[in-house]
XYZ file of C-alpha atoms in Angstrom:
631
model
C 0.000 0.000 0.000
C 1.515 3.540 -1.052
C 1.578 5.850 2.099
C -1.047 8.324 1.501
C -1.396 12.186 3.357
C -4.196 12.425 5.842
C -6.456 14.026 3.251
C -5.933 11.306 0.610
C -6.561 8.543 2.900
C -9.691 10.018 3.828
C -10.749 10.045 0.239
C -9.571 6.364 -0.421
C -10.671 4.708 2.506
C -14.042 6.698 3.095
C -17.270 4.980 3.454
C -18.500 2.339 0.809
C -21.546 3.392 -1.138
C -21.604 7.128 -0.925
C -21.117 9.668 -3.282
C -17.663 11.677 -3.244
C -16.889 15.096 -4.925
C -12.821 15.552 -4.664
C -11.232 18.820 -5.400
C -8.045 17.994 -6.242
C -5.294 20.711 -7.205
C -2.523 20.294 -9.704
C 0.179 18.180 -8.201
C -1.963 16.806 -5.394
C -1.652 12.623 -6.019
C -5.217 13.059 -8.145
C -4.228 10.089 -10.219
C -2.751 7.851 -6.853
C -6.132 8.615 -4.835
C -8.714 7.516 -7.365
C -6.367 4.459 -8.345
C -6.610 3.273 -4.779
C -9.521 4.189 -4.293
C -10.662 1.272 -7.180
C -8.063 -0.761 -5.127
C -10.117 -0.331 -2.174
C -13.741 -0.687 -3.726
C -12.303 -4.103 -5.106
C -10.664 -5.572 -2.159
C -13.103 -4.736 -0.196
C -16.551 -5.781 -1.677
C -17.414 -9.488 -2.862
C -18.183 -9.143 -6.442
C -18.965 -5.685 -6.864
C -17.670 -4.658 -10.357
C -15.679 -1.093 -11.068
C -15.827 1.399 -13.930
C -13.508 3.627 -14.171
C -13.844 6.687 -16.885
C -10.775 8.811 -17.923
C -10.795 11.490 -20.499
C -7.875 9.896 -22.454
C -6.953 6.120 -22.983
C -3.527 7.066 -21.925
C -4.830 7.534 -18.646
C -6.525 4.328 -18.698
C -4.099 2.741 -19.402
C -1.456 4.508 -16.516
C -4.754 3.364 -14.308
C -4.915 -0.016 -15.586
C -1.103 -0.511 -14.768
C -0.876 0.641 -11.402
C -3.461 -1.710 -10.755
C -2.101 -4.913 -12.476
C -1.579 -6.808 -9.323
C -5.177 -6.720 -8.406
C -6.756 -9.985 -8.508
C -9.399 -10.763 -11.093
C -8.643 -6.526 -13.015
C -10.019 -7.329 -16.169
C -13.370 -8.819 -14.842
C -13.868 -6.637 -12.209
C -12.636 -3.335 -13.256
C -13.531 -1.719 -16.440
C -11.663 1.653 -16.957
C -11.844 3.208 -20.164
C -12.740 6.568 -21.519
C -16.213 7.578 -21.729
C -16.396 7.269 -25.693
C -15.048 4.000 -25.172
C -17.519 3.097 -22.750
C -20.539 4.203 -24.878
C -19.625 2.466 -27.884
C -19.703 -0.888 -26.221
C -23.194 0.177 -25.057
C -23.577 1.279 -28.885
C -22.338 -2.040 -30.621
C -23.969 -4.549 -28.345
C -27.351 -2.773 -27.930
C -27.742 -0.163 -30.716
C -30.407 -2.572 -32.768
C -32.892 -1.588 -29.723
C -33.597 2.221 -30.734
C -33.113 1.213 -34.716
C -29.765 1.248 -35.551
C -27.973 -0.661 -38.043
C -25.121 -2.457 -36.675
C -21.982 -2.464 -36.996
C -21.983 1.552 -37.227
C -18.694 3.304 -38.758
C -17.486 6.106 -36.901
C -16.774 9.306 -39.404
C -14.073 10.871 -37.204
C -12.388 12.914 -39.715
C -14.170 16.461 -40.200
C -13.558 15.950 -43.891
C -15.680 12.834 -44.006
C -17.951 14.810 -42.209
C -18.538 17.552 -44.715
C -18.940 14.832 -47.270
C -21.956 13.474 -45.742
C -23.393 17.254 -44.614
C -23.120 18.016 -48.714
C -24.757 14.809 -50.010
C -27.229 15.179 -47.617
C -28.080 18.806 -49.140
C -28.058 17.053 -52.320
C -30.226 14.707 -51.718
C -32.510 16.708 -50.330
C -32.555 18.629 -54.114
C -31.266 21.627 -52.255
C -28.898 24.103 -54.426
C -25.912 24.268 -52.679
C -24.417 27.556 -53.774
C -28.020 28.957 -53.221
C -27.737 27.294 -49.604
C -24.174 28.647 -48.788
C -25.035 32.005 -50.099
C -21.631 31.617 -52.274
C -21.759 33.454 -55.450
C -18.818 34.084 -57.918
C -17.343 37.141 -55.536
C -17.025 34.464 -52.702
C -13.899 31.915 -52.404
C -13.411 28.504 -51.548
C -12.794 29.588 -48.145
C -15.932 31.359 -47.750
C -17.516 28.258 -48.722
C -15.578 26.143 -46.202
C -16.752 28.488 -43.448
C -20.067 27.487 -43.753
C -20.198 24.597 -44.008
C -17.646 24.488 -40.966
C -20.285 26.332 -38.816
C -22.999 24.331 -39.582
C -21.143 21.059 -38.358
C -19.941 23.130 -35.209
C -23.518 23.908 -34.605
C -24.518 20.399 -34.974
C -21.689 19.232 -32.313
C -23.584 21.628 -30.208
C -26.733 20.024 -30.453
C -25.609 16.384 -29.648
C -23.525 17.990 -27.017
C -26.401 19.650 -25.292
C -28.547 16.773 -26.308
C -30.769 19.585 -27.358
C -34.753 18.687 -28.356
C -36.206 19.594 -31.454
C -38.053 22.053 -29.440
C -34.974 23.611 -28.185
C -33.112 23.393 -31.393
C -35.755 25.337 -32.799
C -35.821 27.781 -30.505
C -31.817 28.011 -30.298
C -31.816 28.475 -34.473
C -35.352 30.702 -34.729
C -33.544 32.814 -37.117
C -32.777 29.967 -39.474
C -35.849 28.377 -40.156
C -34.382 25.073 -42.274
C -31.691 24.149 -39.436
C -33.769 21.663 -38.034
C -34.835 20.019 -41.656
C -31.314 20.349 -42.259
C -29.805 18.573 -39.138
C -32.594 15.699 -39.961
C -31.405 15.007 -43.466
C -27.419 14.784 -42.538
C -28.464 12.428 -39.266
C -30.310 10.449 -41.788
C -27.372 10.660 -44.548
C -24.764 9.174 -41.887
C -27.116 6.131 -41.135
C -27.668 5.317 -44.491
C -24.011 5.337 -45.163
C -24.120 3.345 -41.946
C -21.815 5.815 -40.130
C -22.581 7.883 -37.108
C -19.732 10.937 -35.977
C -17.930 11.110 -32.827
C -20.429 13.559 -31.109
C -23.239 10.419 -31.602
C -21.838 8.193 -29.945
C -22.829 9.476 -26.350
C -26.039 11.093 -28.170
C -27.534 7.186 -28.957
C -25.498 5.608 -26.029
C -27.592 7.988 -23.922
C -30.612 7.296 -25.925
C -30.344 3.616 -25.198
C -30.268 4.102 -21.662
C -33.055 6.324 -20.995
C -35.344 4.092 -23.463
C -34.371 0.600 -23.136
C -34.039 0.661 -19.251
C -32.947 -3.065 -19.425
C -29.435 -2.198 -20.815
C -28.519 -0.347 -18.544
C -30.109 -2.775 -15.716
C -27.316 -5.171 -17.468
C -24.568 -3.022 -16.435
C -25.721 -2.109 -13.199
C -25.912 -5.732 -12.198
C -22.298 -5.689 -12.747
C -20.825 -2.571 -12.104
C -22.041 -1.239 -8.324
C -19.228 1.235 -8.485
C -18.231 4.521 -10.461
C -14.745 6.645 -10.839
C -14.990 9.431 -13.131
C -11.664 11.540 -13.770
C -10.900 14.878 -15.296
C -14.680 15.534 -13.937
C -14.305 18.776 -14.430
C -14.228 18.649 -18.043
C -17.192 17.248 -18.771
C -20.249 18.584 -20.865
C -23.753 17.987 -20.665
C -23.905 14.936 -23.077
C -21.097 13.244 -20.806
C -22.833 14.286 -17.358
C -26.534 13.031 -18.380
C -24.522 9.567 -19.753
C -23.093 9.311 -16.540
C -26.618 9.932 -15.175
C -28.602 7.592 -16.988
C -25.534 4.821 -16.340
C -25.995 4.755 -12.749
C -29.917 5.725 -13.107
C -30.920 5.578 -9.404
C -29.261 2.697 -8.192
C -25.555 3.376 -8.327
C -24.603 5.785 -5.438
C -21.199 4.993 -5.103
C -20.054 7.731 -7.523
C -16.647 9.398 -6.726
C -16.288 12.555 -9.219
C -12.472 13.679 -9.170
C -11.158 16.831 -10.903
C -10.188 20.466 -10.613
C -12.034 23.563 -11.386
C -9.365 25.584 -11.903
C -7.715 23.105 -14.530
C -11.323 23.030 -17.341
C -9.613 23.467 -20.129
C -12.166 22.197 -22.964
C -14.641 25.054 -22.775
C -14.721 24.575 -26.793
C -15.926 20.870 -26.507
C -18.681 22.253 -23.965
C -16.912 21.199 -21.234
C -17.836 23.148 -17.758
C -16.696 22.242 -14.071
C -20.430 23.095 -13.290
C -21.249 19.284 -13.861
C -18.370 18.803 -10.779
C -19.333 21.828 -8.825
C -22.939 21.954 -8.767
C -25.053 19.298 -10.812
C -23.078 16.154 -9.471
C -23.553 17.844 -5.307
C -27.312 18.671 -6.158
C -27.715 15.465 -8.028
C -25.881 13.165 -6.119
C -25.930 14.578 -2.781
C -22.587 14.351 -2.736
C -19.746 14.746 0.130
C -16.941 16.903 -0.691
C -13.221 16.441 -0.193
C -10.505 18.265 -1.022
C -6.643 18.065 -1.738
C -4.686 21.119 -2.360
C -0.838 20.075 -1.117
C 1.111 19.917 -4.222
C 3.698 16.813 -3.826
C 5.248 17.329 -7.587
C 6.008 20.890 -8.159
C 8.800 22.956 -6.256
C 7.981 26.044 -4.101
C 8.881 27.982 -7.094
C 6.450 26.570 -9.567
C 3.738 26.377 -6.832
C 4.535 30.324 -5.701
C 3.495 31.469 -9.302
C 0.209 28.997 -9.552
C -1.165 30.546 -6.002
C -0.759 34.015 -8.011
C -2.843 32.870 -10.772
C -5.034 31.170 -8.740
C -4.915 32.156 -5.000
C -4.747 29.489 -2.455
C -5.102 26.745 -4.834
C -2.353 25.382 -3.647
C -0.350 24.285 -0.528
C 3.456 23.865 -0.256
C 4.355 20.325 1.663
C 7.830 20.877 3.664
C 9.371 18.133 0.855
C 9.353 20.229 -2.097
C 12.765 21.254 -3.022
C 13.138 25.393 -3.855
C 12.724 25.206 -7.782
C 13.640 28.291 -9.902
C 11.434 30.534 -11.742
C 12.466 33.397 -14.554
C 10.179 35.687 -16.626
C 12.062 37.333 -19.770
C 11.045 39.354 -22.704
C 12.582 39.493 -25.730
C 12.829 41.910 -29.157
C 10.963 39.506 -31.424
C 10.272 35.867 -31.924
C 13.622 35.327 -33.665
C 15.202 36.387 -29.994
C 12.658 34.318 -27.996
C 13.540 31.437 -30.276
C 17.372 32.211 -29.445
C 16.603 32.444 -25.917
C 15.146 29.409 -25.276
C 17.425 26.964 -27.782
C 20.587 29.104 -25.894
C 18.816 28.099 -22.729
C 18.712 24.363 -23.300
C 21.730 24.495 -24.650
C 23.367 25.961 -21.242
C 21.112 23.565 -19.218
C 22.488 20.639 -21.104
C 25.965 21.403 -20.769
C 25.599 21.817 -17.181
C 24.355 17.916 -17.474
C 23.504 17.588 -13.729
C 21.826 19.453 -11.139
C 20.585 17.882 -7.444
C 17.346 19.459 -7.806
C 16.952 17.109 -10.873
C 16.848 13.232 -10.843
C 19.529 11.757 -13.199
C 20.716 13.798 -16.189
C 19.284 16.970 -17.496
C 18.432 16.097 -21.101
C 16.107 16.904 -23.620
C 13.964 13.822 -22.695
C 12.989 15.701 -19.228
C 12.037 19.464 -21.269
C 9.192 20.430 -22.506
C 8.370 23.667 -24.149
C 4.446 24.985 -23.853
C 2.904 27.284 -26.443
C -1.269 28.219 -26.567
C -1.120 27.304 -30.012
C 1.379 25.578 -32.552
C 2.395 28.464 -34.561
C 4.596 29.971 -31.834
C 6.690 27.601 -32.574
C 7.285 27.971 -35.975
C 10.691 30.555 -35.307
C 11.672 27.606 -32.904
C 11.525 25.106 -34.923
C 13.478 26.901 -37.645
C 16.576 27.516 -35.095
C 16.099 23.841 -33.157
C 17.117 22.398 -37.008
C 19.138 25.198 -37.732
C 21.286 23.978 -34.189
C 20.702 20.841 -34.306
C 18.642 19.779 -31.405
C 16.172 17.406 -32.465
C 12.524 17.449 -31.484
C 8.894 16.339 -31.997
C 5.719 18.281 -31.826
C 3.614 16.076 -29.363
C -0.198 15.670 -30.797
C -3.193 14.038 -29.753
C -4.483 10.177 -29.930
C -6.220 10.714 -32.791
C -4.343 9.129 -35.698
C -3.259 11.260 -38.887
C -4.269 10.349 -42.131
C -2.417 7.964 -44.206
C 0.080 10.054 -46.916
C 1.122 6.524 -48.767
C -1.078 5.874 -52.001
C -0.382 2.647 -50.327
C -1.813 3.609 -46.853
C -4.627 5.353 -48.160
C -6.057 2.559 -50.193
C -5.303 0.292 -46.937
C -7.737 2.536 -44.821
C -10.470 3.212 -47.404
C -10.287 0.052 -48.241
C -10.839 -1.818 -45.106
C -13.622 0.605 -44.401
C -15.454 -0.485 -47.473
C -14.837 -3.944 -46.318
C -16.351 -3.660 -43.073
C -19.325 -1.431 -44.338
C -19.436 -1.927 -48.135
C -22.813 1.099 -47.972
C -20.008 3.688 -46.864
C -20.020 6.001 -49.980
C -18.101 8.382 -48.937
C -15.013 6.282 -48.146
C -15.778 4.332 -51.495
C -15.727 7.833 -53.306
C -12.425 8.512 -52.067
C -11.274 5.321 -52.258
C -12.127 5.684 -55.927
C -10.645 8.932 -56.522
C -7.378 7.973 -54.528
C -7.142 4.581 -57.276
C -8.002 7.248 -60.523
C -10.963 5.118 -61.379
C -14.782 5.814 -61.753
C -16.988 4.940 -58.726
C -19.841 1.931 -59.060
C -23.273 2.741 -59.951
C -24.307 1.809 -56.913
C -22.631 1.291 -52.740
C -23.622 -1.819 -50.798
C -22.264 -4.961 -52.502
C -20.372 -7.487 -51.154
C -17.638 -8.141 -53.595
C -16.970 -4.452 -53.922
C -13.444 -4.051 -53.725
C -13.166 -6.989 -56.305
C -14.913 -5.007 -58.417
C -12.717 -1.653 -58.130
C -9.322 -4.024 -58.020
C -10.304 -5.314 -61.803
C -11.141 -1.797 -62.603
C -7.752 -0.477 -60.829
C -5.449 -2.492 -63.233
C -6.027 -0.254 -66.030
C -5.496 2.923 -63.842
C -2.627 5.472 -64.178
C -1.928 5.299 -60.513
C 2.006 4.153 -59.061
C 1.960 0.363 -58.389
C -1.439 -0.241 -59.819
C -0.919 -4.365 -59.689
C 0.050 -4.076 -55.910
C -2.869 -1.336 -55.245
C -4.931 -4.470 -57.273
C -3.898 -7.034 -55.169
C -4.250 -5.467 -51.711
C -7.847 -4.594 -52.490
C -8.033 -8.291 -53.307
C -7.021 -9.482 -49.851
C -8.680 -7.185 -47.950
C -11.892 -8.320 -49.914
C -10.555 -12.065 -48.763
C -10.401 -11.058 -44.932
C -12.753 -13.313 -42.450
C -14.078 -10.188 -40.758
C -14.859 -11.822 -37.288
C -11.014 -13.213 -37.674
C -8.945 -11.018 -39.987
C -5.426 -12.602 -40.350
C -3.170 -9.254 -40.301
C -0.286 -9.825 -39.368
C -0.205 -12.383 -42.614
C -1.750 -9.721 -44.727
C 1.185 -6.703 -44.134
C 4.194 -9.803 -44.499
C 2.899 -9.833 -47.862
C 2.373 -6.739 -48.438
C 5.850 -5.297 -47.017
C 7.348 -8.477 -49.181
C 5.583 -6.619 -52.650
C 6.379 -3.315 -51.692
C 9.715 -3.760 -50.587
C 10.403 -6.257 -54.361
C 9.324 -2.746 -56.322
C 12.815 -0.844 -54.760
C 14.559 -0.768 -57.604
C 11.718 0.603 -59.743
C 12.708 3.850 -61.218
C 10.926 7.357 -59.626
C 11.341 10.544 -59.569
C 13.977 11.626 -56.880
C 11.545 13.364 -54.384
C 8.858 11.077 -54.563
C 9.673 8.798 -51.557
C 6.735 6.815 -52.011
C 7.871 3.068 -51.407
C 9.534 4.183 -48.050
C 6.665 5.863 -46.715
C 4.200 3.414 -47.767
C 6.650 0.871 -45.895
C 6.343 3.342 -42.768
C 2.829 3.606 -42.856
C 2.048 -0.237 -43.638
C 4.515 -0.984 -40.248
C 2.269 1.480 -38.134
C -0.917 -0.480 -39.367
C 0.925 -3.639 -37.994
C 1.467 -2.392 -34.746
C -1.980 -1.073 -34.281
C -3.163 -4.063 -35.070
C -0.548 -5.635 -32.128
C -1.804 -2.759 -29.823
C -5.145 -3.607 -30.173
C -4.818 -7.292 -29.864
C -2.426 -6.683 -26.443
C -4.931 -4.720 -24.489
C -8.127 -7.154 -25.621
C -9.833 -4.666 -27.723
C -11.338 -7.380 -29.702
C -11.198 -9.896 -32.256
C -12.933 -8.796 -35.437
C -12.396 -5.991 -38.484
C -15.212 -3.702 -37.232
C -13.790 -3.685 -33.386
C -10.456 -3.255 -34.725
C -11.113 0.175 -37.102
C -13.294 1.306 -34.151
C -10.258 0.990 -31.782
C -8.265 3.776 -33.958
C -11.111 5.894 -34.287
C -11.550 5.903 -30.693
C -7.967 6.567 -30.336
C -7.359 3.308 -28.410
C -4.271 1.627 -30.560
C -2.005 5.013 -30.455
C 1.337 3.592 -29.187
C 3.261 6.042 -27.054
C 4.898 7.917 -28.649
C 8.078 8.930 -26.702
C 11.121 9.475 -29.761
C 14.047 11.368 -28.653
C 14.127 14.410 -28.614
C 12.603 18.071 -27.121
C 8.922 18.377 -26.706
C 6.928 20.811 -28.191
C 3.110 21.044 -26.774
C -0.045 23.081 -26.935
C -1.362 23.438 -23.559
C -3.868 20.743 -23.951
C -2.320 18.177 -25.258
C 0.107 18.719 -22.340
C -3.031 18.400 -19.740
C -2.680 15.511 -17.477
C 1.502 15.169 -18.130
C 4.478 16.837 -16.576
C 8.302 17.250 -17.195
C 10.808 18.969 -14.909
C 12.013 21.759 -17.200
C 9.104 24.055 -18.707
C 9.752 26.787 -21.031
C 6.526 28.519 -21.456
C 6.765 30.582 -24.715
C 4.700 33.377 -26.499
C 3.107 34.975 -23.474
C 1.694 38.062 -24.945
C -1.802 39.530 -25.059
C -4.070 37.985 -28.285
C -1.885 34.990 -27.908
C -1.768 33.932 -24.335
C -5.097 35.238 -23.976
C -5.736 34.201 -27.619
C -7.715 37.121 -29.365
C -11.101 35.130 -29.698
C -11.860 35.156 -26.232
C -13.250 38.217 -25.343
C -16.083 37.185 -22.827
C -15.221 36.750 -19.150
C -15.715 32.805 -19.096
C -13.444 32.720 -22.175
C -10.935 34.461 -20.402
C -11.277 32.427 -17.543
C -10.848 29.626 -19.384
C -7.715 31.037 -20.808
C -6.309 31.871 -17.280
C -7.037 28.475 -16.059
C -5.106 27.099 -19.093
C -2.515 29.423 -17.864
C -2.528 27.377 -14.830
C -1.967 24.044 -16.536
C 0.791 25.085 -18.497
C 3.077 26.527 -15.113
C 1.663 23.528 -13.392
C 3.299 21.057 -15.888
C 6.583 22.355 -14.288
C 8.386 19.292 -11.806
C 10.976 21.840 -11.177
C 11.597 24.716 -13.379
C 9.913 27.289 -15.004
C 11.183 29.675 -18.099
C 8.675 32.248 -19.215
C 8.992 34.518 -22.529
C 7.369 36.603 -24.222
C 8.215 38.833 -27.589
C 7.747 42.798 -27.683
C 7.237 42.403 -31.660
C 5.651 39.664 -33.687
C 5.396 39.449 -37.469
C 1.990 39.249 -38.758
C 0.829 36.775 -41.242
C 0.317 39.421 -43.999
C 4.225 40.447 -42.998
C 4.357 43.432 -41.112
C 5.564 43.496 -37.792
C 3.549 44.872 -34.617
C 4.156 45.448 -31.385
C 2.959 43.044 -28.424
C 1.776 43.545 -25.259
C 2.830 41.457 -22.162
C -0.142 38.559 -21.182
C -2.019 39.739 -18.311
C -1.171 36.454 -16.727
C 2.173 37.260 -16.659
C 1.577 40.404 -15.150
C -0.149 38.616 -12.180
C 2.688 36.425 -12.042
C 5.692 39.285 -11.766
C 2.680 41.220 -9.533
């Protein structure tokens, strides 16, 4: 048993059964408390089942591996992320409210405008008319729109809004409703359903098919939800309609001062208020920070006073705040700063070698880096931009055709990755979506195509066509595959097209998705299996060597020792778009995260002059966080 503060044992060891609401600060052992706190529920109930719900599967899985020792885990605990959660719910019950099964998930936004277009279509609605785009308006204009609209129809899922209160929300566009219809309707006859749905018809199921959920409860007696304070309405009312009235023993852990994900509709009301009023919840709270020196936790009680509490064990830390002429100087600043802390190579404030491995640097948004990243090649010091689970999109001809093509295998009525598929191979698309022997049909058709490779593109769409979908042999499938590609090496191409090798790359990251997903008994079949990366759930860490470069939130939930904070200067750190006091709030609290992230040390920056996209350069103005920090 880990040796736990007075506060945290009184969160993991409190009574069985009743509802908890934990306030715990950055730093405070969030992640240790609500493990043991499963620990507890387990060993100290009969049969009772856990779930535990994270907001990423990398915390699920941290969870999951302090917890390996526990007898019987993987039948009594379920920890996963709430997506994850509702898509099981999804798969094994969605034929009860009407659903096809089987259900792909359109995660990419481009997918997404696909279906919002066709649906427009097919409702004989003129498009330009629609968009308002004449000749005097550009692409971009165009891409706005239709942008908004899907925004607006996140919105709606996310609020699980009525069709009363989506008509009242949109009374100044009449066809919004008729319009939301027809692309709900479009994605289920393509038999595909977007991200935002998932929780939307998970939800659904519970509230009208109380037996599912009666399924679960007779399970699950117990319920950990993490990062509560970044969840929005659709997440709260799943969580709801989960534990219906039965399940009491709810334990809601997270940190006001730490929601982030405003854009996603995320509020800590759901923590503060609902869950207390709901629940009846007790409260507990943990403010001592065990992981960032006094330093570090000096400047996070000036953004956010009293927040938190220094333990006597923290070592001192060190703090600076420095502006600079321009980004080219705060780029110099920072790679001259590694540089010095690398050379010094030890310090006794840091465990084991200062390297790059231990750094991170922290920017609101990606393009402050861009004058960094210049200079970090220009020196030499390698580095990585860290991103989120969500998998890129395959660059490979090769990769492409792999992913479209598996998604017409699962789900041969998916037209829109069918069209692309078709335009990817340079060949015209079937009369018709739906049959079985599809991608036979497209491989004969492919073999007269002007595309690179286009026996090998032939022959892939081939196997995939030949894949038991309940047992898909993969492993067998990329051997071959990497044997073709890597026999067509000495086939003459132009010198920048680098083609084979990346179609190599991206046929080797398949693989070990495929090995990812198989490891942490994600499933068996084809369906599970493309699910799995849509969900996020087969991302491999991804830990090369090399500095860190991070956006705020996809730093959330992580730390490093060294944190240079860059770009702190009003429109940026505030960005510009938040002008409201809750958006600002929301940018002071990411403020929070980002000095918070800091083990030891803290390097803040800002630039007096930035260039402007259009090329001019203007002068900046420090971030009012800063301020507060220096006040």
């Amino acid at each position: 048993m880990l040796l736990l503060s007075k506060d945290q044992d009184a969160v993991v060891h409190a009574e069985i059964g009743k509802p908890m609401q934990v306030l715990a600060s950055a730093g405070s052992g969030k992640t240790r408390v609500l493990t043991e706190r499963v620990r507890y529920l387990v060993e100290n109930t009969r049969k009772d089942g856990v779930i535990a719900l994270t907001f990423t599967n990398k915390a699920a899985e941290e969870m999951q591996a302090r917890l390996e020792d526990l007898d019987d885990l993987s039948e009594r605990c379920w920890i996963a992320t709430i997506h994850a959660v509702a898509q099981r719910i999804l798969n094994q019950y969605g034929h009860t409210i009407g659903l096809p099964s089987e259900l792909h998930i359109y995660e990419r936004d481009q997918d997404r405008k696909t279906v919002f277009l066709q649906s427009l279509r097919e409702d004989d609605v003129d498009i330009d008319t629609f968009l308002n785009v004449g000749d005097d308006k550009t692409r971009k204009d165009r891409e706005k729109i239709i942008q908004n609209y899907l925004e607006q129809f996140s919105v709606v899922k996310r609020e699980l809004l009525t069709e009363e209160e989506i008509k009242e929300k949109y009374a100044s566009d009449e066809s919004f409703w008729h319009v939301y219809q027809e692309y709900q309707e479009a994605l289920v006859r393509g038999g595909g359903l977007d991200f935002d749905d998932i929780l939307v018809y998970a939800h659904r199921i519970l509230m009208e098919q109380a037996w599912c959920g009666q399924i679960y409860r007779a399970k699950y007696k117990h319920l950990c939800v993490d990062e509560a304070q970044d969840l929005n309405k659709a997440q709260y009312e799943f969580i709801k309609a989960l534990c219906s009235d039965q399940i009491k023993s709810v334990i809601m852990v997270g940190d006001p001062n730490q929601m982030i994900y405003g854009f996603n509709g995320s509020s800590s009301d759901y923590l503060c208020k609902h869950f207390v009023q709901d629940f009846s919840a007790k409260t507990f709270e943990l403010k001592e920070n065990y992981r960032s020196s006094k330093a570090v936790i000096r400047l996070a009680n000036k953004l956010k006073p009293g927040s938190q509490i220094e333990t006597g064990l923290v070592l001192e830390g060190r703090y600076a705040i420095q502006s600079c002429l321009d980004e080219d100087a705060e780029a110099a600043l920072v790679c001259d700063r590694i540089s010095e802390l690398l050379s010094q190579k030890t310090d006794r404030e840091i465990e084991g070698e200062i390297s790059l491995s231990n750094m991170v640097v922290i920017g609101r948004n990606r393009f402050v880096f861009l004058k960094l990243e210049k200079l970090l090649s220009e020196r030499g010091i390698p580095y990585f931009l860290k991103k989120g689970e969500r998998q890129a999109e395959p660059s490979s001809l090769f990769g492409k055709v792999l992913d479209l093509a598996i998604r017409i295998r699962i789900n041969p009525k998916d037209w829109v990755g069918g069209k692309k598929l078709c335009t990817t191979l340079k060949i015209s698309p079937p009369a018709s979506w739906g049959k079985d022997n599809l991608l036979l049909v497209l491989a004969n058709a492919v073999r007269e195509s002007t595309v690179p490779f286009p026996t090998v593109q032939a022959e892939l769409l081939e196997a995939i066509q030949a894949l038991d979908i309940e047992q898909p042999k993969i492993p067998k499938l990329c051997d071959h595959f990497t044997h073709a590609i890597q026999g067509l090496g000495d086939t003459p191409l132009p010198e920048e097209d680098n083609e084979l090798e990346r179609s190599l790359q991206e046929l080797q990251e398949f693989r070990k998705c495929w090995t990812t997903f198989k490891r942490k008994g994600l499933g068996d079949s084809l369906p599970s299996f493309r699910n799995a990366i849509a969900l996020g759930q087969v991302a491999e860490d991804f830990n090369p060597s090399g500095l860190t470069l991070s956006t705020v939130h996809t730093m959330k939930g992580l730390e490093k020792d060294i944190v240079f904070l860059m770009g702190m200067c009003e429109g940026v750190f505030p960005d510009y778009r938040a002008t409201s006091k809750k958006e600002i709030d929301e940018e002071l609290n990411s403020t929070f995260v980002a000095v918070t992230r800091a083990k030891r040390w803290i390097y803040i920056s800002y630039p007096q002059n930035r260039t402007m996209p259009w090329g001019s350069s203007k002068q900046q103005q420090v971030s009012r966080f800063v301020r507060v920090m220096q006040s």
